[in-house]
mmCIF file of C-alpha atoms in Angstrom:
data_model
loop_
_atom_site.group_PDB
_atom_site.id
_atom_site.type_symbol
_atom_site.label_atom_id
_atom_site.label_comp_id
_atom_site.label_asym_id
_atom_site.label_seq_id
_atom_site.Cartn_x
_atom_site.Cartn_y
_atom_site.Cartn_z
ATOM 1 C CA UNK A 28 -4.221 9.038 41.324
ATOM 2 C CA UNK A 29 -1.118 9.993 39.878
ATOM 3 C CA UNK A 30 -0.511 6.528 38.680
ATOM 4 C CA UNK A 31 -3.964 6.383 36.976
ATOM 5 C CA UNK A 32 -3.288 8.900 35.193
ATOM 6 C CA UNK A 33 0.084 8.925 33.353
ATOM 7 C CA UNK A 34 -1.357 5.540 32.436
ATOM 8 C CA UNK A 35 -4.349 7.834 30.822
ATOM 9 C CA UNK A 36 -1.679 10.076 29.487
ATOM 10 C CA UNK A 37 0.135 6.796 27.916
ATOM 11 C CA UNK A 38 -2.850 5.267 26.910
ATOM 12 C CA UNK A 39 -3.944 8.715 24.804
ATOM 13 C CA UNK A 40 -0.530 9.098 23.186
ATOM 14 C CA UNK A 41 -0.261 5.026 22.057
ATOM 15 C CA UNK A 42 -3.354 5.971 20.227
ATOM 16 C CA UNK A 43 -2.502 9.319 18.485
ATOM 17 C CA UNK A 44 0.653 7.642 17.586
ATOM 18 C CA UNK A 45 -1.408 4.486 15.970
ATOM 19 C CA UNK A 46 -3.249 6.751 14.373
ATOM 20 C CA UNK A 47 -1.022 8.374 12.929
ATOM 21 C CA UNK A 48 0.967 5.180 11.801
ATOM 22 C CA UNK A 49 -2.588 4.400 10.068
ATOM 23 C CA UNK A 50 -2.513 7.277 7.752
ATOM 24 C CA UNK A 51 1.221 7.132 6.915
ATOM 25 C CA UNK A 52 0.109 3.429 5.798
ATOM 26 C CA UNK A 53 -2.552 4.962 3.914
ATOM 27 C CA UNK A 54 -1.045 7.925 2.044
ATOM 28 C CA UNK A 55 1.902 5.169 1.194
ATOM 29 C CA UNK A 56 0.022 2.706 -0.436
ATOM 30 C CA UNK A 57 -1.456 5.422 -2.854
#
């Protein structure tokens, strides 16, 4: 269970951080 979810946990931060490397990308190119 543990394991399941720190790979949740991993999972949700990868995606905030990609997210958030997709609007840098945006604002930049303006």
């Amino acid at each position: 269970m543990e394991l399941l979810t720190s790979v949740l946990v991993a999972g949700g931060v990868c995606a905030c951080i990609g997210a958030v490397k997709a609007v840098c990308r945006r604002l930049t190119k303006r």
